Short mmCIF file of C-alpha atoms and ligand atoms in Angstrom, two decimals:
data_model
loop_
_atom_site.label_atom_id
_atom_site.label_comp_id
_atom_site.label_asym_id
_atom_site.label_seq_id
_atom_site.Cartn_x
_atom_site.Cartn_y
_atom_site.Cartn_z
CA MET Q 1 35.62 -24.25 0.99
CA ALA Q 2 34.69 -20.89 -0.49
CA LYS Q 3 35.61 -17.83 1.60
CA SER Q 4 33.72 -14.77 0.53
CA VAL Q 5 32.40 -11.46 1.77
CA GLY Q 6 28.82 -10.31 1.23
CA VAL Q 7 27.81 -6.66 1.42
CA THR Q 8 24.38 -5.02 1.17
CA LEU Q 9 23.84 -1.36 0.67
CA SER Q 10 20.59 0.37 1.64
CA GLU Q 11 20.09 2.77 4.55
CA GLN Q 12 23.00 0.93 6.15
CA VAL Q 13 25.93 -1.05 4.87
CA PHE Q 14 25.84 -4.64 6.19
CA THR Q 15 28.94 -6.74 5.74
CA GLY Q 16 29.64 -10.35 6.65
CA PHE Q 17 32.24 -13.08 6.15
CA VAL Q 18 30.63 -16.09 4.44
CA VAL Q 19 32.22 -19.54 4.41
CA ASP Q 20 30.36 -22.29 2.56
CA HIS Q 21 27.10 -20.29 2.40
CA ALA Q 22 27.09 -19.59 6.17
CA LEU Q 23 28.03 -16.51 8.12
CA VAL Q 24 31.19 -16.73 10.21
CA GLY Q 25 31.43 -14.07 12.89
CA ALA Q 26 29.09 -11.15 13.42
CA LEU Q 27 27.65 -8.86 10.76
CA ARG Q 28 29.10 -5.37 10.73
CA ARG Q 29 26.79 -2.44 10.16
CA PHE Q 30 27.51 1.12 9.14
CA PRO Q 31 26.37 3.59 10.31
CA GLU Q 32 25.55 1.85 13.59
CA ASP Q 33 23.24 4.58 14.77
CA GLU Q 34 19.73 4.82 13.34
CA ASP Q 35 19.89 8.63 13.51
CA GLU Q 36 22.68 8.56 10.94
CA TYR Q 37 20.80 6.58 8.29
CA SER Q 38 20.87 9.59 5.98
CA ALA Q 39 24.70 9.52 6.07
CA LEU Q 40 24.96 7.16 3.10
CA VAL Q 41 22.68 9.24 0.88
CA GLU Q 42 24.83 12.30 1.48
CA MET Q 43 28.14 10.49 1.02
CA PRO Q 44 30.00 11.04 -2.27
CA THR Q 45 30.64 7.85 -4.28
CA GLU Q 46 34.39 7.82 -3.52
CA ALA Q 47 33.73 7.95 0.23
CA LEU Q 48 31.05 5.27 -0.05
CA VAL Q 49 33.49 2.97 -1.86
CA GLU Q 50 36.09 3.65 0.86
CA THR Q 51 33.53 2.80 3.54
CA ILE Q 52 32.53 -0.45 1.84
CA CYS Q 53 36.17 -1.53 1.51
CA THR Q 54 36.94 -0.71 5.14
CA GLN Q 55 34.03 -2.95 6.17
CA VAL Q 56 35.20 -5.77 3.89
CA VAL Q 57 38.72 -5.65 5.34
CA ALA Q 58 37.29 -5.61 8.88
CA VAL Q 59 35.22 -8.81 8.43
CA ALA Q 60 37.76 -10.72 6.31
CA GLN Q 61 39.53 -12.04 9.42
CA GLY Q 62 43.00 -11.34 8.05
CA ASN Q 63 42.40 -13.19 4.74
CA LYS Q 64 44.27 -11.42 1.96
CA VAL Q 65 42.75 -13.54 -0.82
CA LEU Q 66 38.99 -13.94 -1.02
CA ASP Q 67 37.11 -16.17 -3.45
CA ALA Q 68 34.48 -13.51 -4.09
CA VAL Q 69 33.08 -10.21 -2.84
CA GLY Q 70 29.43 -9.48 -3.63
CA VAL Q 71 27.90 -6.04 -3.17
CA ALA Q 72 24.10 -5.71 -3.40
CA VAL Q 73 22.79 -2.30 -4.41
CA PRO Q 74 19.16 -1.07 -4.65
CA GLY Q 75 19.10 -0.25 -8.34
CA LEU Q 76 19.62 -1.32 -11.87
CA VAL Q 77 23.07 -2.88 -12.32
CA LYS Q 78 24.74 -3.87 -15.55
CA ASN Q 79 28.27 -5.29 -15.85
CA GLY Q 80 29.39 -3.76 -12.57
CA VAL Q 81 28.02 -0.30 -13.44
CA ILE Q 82 25.09 1.30 -11.60
CA GLU Q 83 22.67 2.42 -14.30
CA GLU Q 84 19.99 3.70 -11.92
CA ALA Q 85 19.75 3.95 -8.11
CA PRO Q 86 16.82 6.14 -7.06
CA ASN Q 87 17.61 5.88 -3.32
CA LEU Q 88 21.37 6.46 -3.67
CA PRO Q 89 21.36 8.87 -6.64
CA GLN Q 90 25.08 9.67 -6.40
CA LEU Q 91 25.82 6.12 -7.60
CA LYS Q 92 24.16 6.59 -11.00
CA GLY Q 93 26.76 5.87 -13.65
CA ALA Q 94 29.38 4.72 -11.12
CA ARG Q 95 31.67 1.88 -12.24
CA LEU Q 96 31.29 0.36 -8.80
CA ARG Q 97 32.93 -2.99 -9.55
CA ASP Q 98 36.13 -1.42 -10.83
CA MET Q 99 36.21 1.14 -8.03
CA ILE Q 100 35.80 -1.44 -5.25
CA THR Q 101 38.25 -3.90 -6.89
CA GLY Q 102 40.87 -1.13 -7.09
CA LYS Q 103 40.34 0.13 -3.55
CA LEU Q 104 40.50 -3.41 -2.10
CA LYS Q 105 43.74 -3.99 -3.98
CA GLU Q 106 45.17 -0.82 -2.37
CA GLN Q 107 44.26 -2.32 1.00
CA GLY Q 108 46.00 -5.60 0.15
CA ILE Q 109 42.96 -7.73 -0.68
CA ALA Q 110 42.65 -9.62 -3.96
CA ALA Q 111 39.13 -10.77 -4.88
CA PRO Q 112 36.76 -10.87 -7.86
CA VAL Q 113 34.02 -8.31 -7.10
CA THR Q 114 30.41 -8.66 -8.27
CA ILE Q 115 27.79 -5.91 -8.06
CA LEU Q 116 24.21 -7.18 -7.95
CA ASN Q 117 20.68 -5.92 -7.56
CA ASP Q 118 19.58 -6.16 -3.92
CA ALA Q 119 16.40 -8.12 -4.63
CA ASP Q 120 18.47 -10.72 -6.54
CA GLY Q 121 20.63 -10.91 -3.37
CA VAL Q 122 17.51 -11.61 -1.29
CA ALA Q 123 16.49 -14.34 -3.79
CA ALA Q 124 19.95 -15.98 -3.59
CA GLY Q 125 19.99 -15.74 0.20
CA LEU Q 126 16.56 -17.35 0.46
CA ALA Q 127 17.60 -20.04 -2.01
CA ALA Q 128 20.63 -20.83 0.18
CA ARG Q 129 18.57 -20.80 3.39
CA HIS Q 130 15.82 -23.00 2.00
CA GLY Q 131 18.16 -25.48 0.31
CA LYS Q 132 17.07 -24.42 -3.19
CA LEU Q 133 20.39 -23.49 -4.75
CA ASP Q 134 19.68 -25.93 -7.59
CA SER Q 135 16.25 -24.52 -8.58
CA MET Q 136 14.85 -21.23 -9.86
CA ILE Q 137 13.22 -19.03 -7.27
CA ARG Q 138 11.71 -15.59 -7.52
CA VAL Q 139 11.01 -13.13 -4.73
CA TRP Q 140 8.83 -10.06 -4.29
CA THR Q 141 10.22 -7.66 -1.68
CA LEU Q 142 7.46 -5.42 -0.39
CA GLY Q 143 8.91 -2.26 1.13
CA MET Q 144 9.02 1.41 0.21
CA GLY Q 145 9.31 0.14 -3.34
CA ILE Q 146 8.47 -3.24 -4.84
CA GLY Q 147 11.56 -5.30 -5.62
CA PHE Q 148 11.68 -8.37 -7.82
CA GLY Q 149 14.58 -10.74 -7.44
CA ARG Q 150 15.43 -13.98 -9.12
CA TYR Q 151 17.87 -16.77 -8.52
CA PRO Q 152 19.99 -18.00 -10.21
CA PHE Q 153 21.29 -14.79 -11.69
CA SER Q 154 20.37 -14.35 -15.31
CA PRO Q 155 21.32 -11.38 -17.46
CA GLY Q 156 18.43 -9.06 -18.03
CA VAL Q 157 16.64 -6.03 -16.62
CA TRP Q 158 14.02 -7.73 -14.37
CA GLU Q 159 12.33 -4.55 -13.20
CA GLY Q 160 9.38 -6.66 -12.04
CA GLY Q 161 8.16 -3.94 -9.67
CA HIS Q 162 7.23 -1.93 -12.76
CA THR Q 163 5.22 -4.70 -14.39
CA VAL Q 164 2.07 -3.21 -15.93
CA VAL Q 165 -0.87 -4.60 -13.99
CA THR Q 166 -3.71 -2.26 -14.96
CA LEU Q 167 -4.90 -0.37 -18.03
CA ASP Q 168 -6.81 2.17 -15.95
CA GLU Q 169 -5.60 5.62 -17.06
CA LYS Q 170 -5.99 7.01 -13.54
CA GLU Q 171 -3.36 4.57 -12.23
CA ALA Q 172 -0.29 6.79 -12.43
CA TYR Q 173 1.14 6.70 -8.90
CA CYS Q 174 4.45 4.92 -9.62
CA GLY Q 175 7.53 6.90 -8.64
CA CYS Q 176 9.11 6.17 -12.04
CA GLY Q 177 6.30 8.06 -13.75
CA GLY Q 178 5.03 5.07 -15.70
CA ARG Q 179 1.30 4.31 -15.90
CA GLY Q 180 -0.34 1.18 -14.53
CA HIS Q 181 2.68 -0.20 -12.64
CA LEU Q 182 2.69 -2.72 -9.77
CA GLU Q 183 4.66 -0.31 -7.59
CA GLY Q 184 2.09 2.36 -8.43
CA VAL Q 185 -0.42 0.22 -6.53
CA MET Q 186 1.69 -1.46 -3.84
CA GLY Q 187 4.57 0.97 -3.20
CA HIS Q 188 4.56 3.01 0.01
CA ARG Q 189 4.62 6.38 -1.78
CA SER Q 190 1.82 5.41 -4.11
CA MET Q 191 -0.37 4.22 -1.23
CA ARG Q 192 0.23 7.54 0.52
CA LEU Q 193 -0.72 9.45 -2.66
CA ARG Q 194 -3.88 7.38 -3.09
CA PHE Q 195 -4.97 7.73 0.56
CA LEU Q 196 -3.70 11.20 1.45
CA ASP Q 197 -5.31 10.99 4.88
CA MET Q 198 -4.24 7.47 5.87
CA GLU Q 199 -1.05 5.51 6.42
CA PRO Q 200 -0.91 2.11 4.65
CA GLU Q 201 -1.30 0.33 8.03
CA GLU Q 202 -4.54 2.26 8.63
CA VAL Q 203 -5.85 1.41 5.18
CA PHE Q 204 -5.49 -2.34 5.78
CA GLU Q 205 -6.88 -1.98 9.31
CA ALA Q 206 -9.97 -0.19 7.92
CA ALA Q 207 -10.35 -2.85 5.23
CA LYS Q 208 -10.66 -5.43 8.03
CA LYS Q 209 -13.52 -3.38 9.48
CA GLY Q 210 -15.25 -3.32 6.09
CA GLU Q 211 -14.73 0.30 5.05
CA SER Q 212 -15.59 0.06 1.38
CA ARG Q 213 -12.88 2.30 -0.14
CA CYS Q 214 -10.23 0.30 1.79
CA VAL Q 215 -11.79 -3.07 0.97
CA GLU Q 216 -11.70 -2.15 -2.72
CA PHE Q 217 -8.06 -1.11 -2.42
CA LYS Q 218 -7.14 -4.34 -0.64
CA LYS Q 219 -8.60 -6.26 -3.59
CA LEU Q 220 -6.70 -4.08 -6.09
CA TYR Q 221 -3.48 -4.59 -4.11
CA HIS Q 222 -3.81 -8.36 -4.24
CA LYS Q 223 -4.99 -8.45 -7.86
CA ALA Q 224 -1.97 -6.35 -8.85
CA LEU Q 225 0.47 -8.71 -7.16
CA ALA Q 226 -1.34 -11.72 -8.60
CA ALA Q 227 -1.19 -10.16 -12.09
CA ALA Q 228 2.56 -9.49 -11.90
CA THR Q 229 3.15 -13.00 -10.56
CA ALA Q 230 0.98 -14.50 -13.32
CA SER Q 231 2.89 -12.50 -15.96
CA SER Q 232 6.18 -13.82 -14.59
CA ILE Q 233 4.79 -17.38 -14.69
CA HIS Q 234 3.61 -16.92 -18.27
CA MET Q 235 7.05 -15.62 -19.31
CA ALA Q 236 9.48 -17.71 -17.26
CA GLY Q 237 7.43 -20.68 -16.08
CA PRO Q 238 6.12 -21.94 -12.74
CA GLY Q 239 8.26 -22.35 -9.61
CA LYS Q 240 8.66 -20.95 -6.14
CA PHE Q 241 7.76 -17.34 -5.34
CA PHE Q 242 8.78 -15.97 -1.97
CA LEU Q 243 7.15 -12.84 -0.56
CA THR Q 244 9.09 -10.83 1.98
CA GLY Q 245 9.92 -7.34 3.19
CA PRO Q 246 8.60 -4.91 5.80
CA TYR Q 247 5.09 -4.71 4.29
CA VAL Q 248 4.56 -8.41 3.71
CA SER Q 249 2.18 -8.37 6.69
CA PHE Q 250 -0.37 -6.65 4.41
CA VAL Q 251 -0.58 -9.77 2.25
CA ASP Q 252 -3.61 -12.03 2.65
CA LEU Q 253 -2.15 -15.20 1.19
CA PRO Q 254 -5.44 -17.04 0.47
CA MET Q 255 -6.73 -13.95 -1.38
CA LEU Q 256 -3.50 -13.70 -3.39
CA LYS Q 257 -3.59 -17.39 -4.26
CA ASP Q 258 -7.20 -17.15 -5.34
CA TYR Q 259 -6.54 -14.25 -7.73
CA THR Q 260 -3.39 -15.89 -9.10
CA GLN Q 261 -5.31 -19.10 -9.76
CA GLN Q 262 -7.89 -17.10 -11.75
CA MET Q 263 -5.06 -15.69 -13.88
CA VAL Q 264 -3.02 -18.83 -14.56
CA LYS Q 265 -5.11 -21.53 -16.19
CA MET Q 266 -2.71 -23.51 -18.45
CA SER Q 267 -2.10 -26.78 -16.63
CA PRO Q 268 1.67 -27.03 -17.35
CA LEU Q 269 2.06 -23.66 -15.60
CA GLN Q 270 0.19 -24.50 -12.44
CA GLY Q 271 3.16 -25.99 -10.57
CA TYR Q 272 3.95 -22.69 -8.90
CA SER Q 273 3.81 -21.88 -5.21
CA LEU Q 274 3.63 -18.71 -3.15
CA GLU Q 275 5.14 -18.52 0.30
CA ILE Q 276 5.60 -15.68 2.82
CA VAL Q 277 9.00 -15.73 4.50
CA ASP Q 278 10.85 -13.39 6.76
CA GLU Q 279 14.28 -12.24 5.78
CA ASN Q 280 16.95 -10.27 7.54
CA PRO Q 281 20.34 -8.74 6.86
CA ASP Q 282 21.98 -12.16 7.37
CA THR Q 283 19.99 -13.61 4.47
CA ARG Q 284 20.85 -10.67 2.24
CA VAL Q 285 24.57 -10.77 3.06
CA ILE Q 286 24.77 -14.53 2.41
CA GLY Q 287 22.86 -13.98 -0.85
CA SER Q 288 25.37 -11.33 -1.98
CA ALA Q 289 28.26 -13.69 -1.29
CA VAL Q 290 26.59 -16.69 -2.98
CA THR Q 291 25.80 -14.63 -6.11
CA ALA Q 292 29.38 -13.36 -6.27
CA GLU Q 293 30.75 -16.90 -5.90
CA GLN Q 294 28.60 -18.10 -8.77
CA ALA Q 295 29.64 -15.16 -10.92
CA ALA Q 296 33.28 -16.08 -10.15
CA GLY Q 297 32.56 -19.59 -11.44
CA LEU Q 298 32.71 -21.38 -8.04
ZN1 ZN G 1 7.15 2.28 -12.32
#
């Protein structure tokens, strides 16, 4: 019976005690108050590590030895080091695995620590929830940015949100500065830059009413996601794709399936499926723990 702790780091830190892929006890959140969401961004790395460890100790129910601790971070992670974290810039370059391992030891807890990309945590959590821990799944998380997660963990970069989906030279809205990227079409910031006078919700509302500029954008949005999905299928094979995140309500699944079908024609690759699912902090925390357990060889 594996006893682990899962942590996710975004605007808040969510922490939970996970036994055999299920949460035991309530999730802890920090900061609790929505007004204090900016607290994490302003917190120096040392203090953030301290906060994470305090939360781990609080949920561990007195266990001094844990099978694994998984910490999901929005960014590019390699061997326990944060290479890039646009939303928590202070973490860039931080050897987060070593820092958390050391701080937990000071607090009397021994555990192998794994740092993972947050979208990979979502993928692992969804795999656990949907009974797919023995198959490959991929997930698109549609939020402020476009996350791409895959389960099981496989070494690599996997910046799927920056898949090139258009050769149009005017398509340069991605926050990373790259031209033609998926996030440059579907990301919140890029939608705001494209429609300076409209919120994304209003764009999709107007598309329903037939306003031509918005109808054209809705097509581009779905073609872009279909293109990135098709590229992933052509590189890694067919399988299950989950779509989730705060903006998944913009997705018109029949339209997405239609475009994807036009882009994937080789019959051995057609055994893929696209499914919209909701996810929540519970799923993410379980996913962090499951990923850490697998990294620890459990
Ligand atoms: Zn980009």
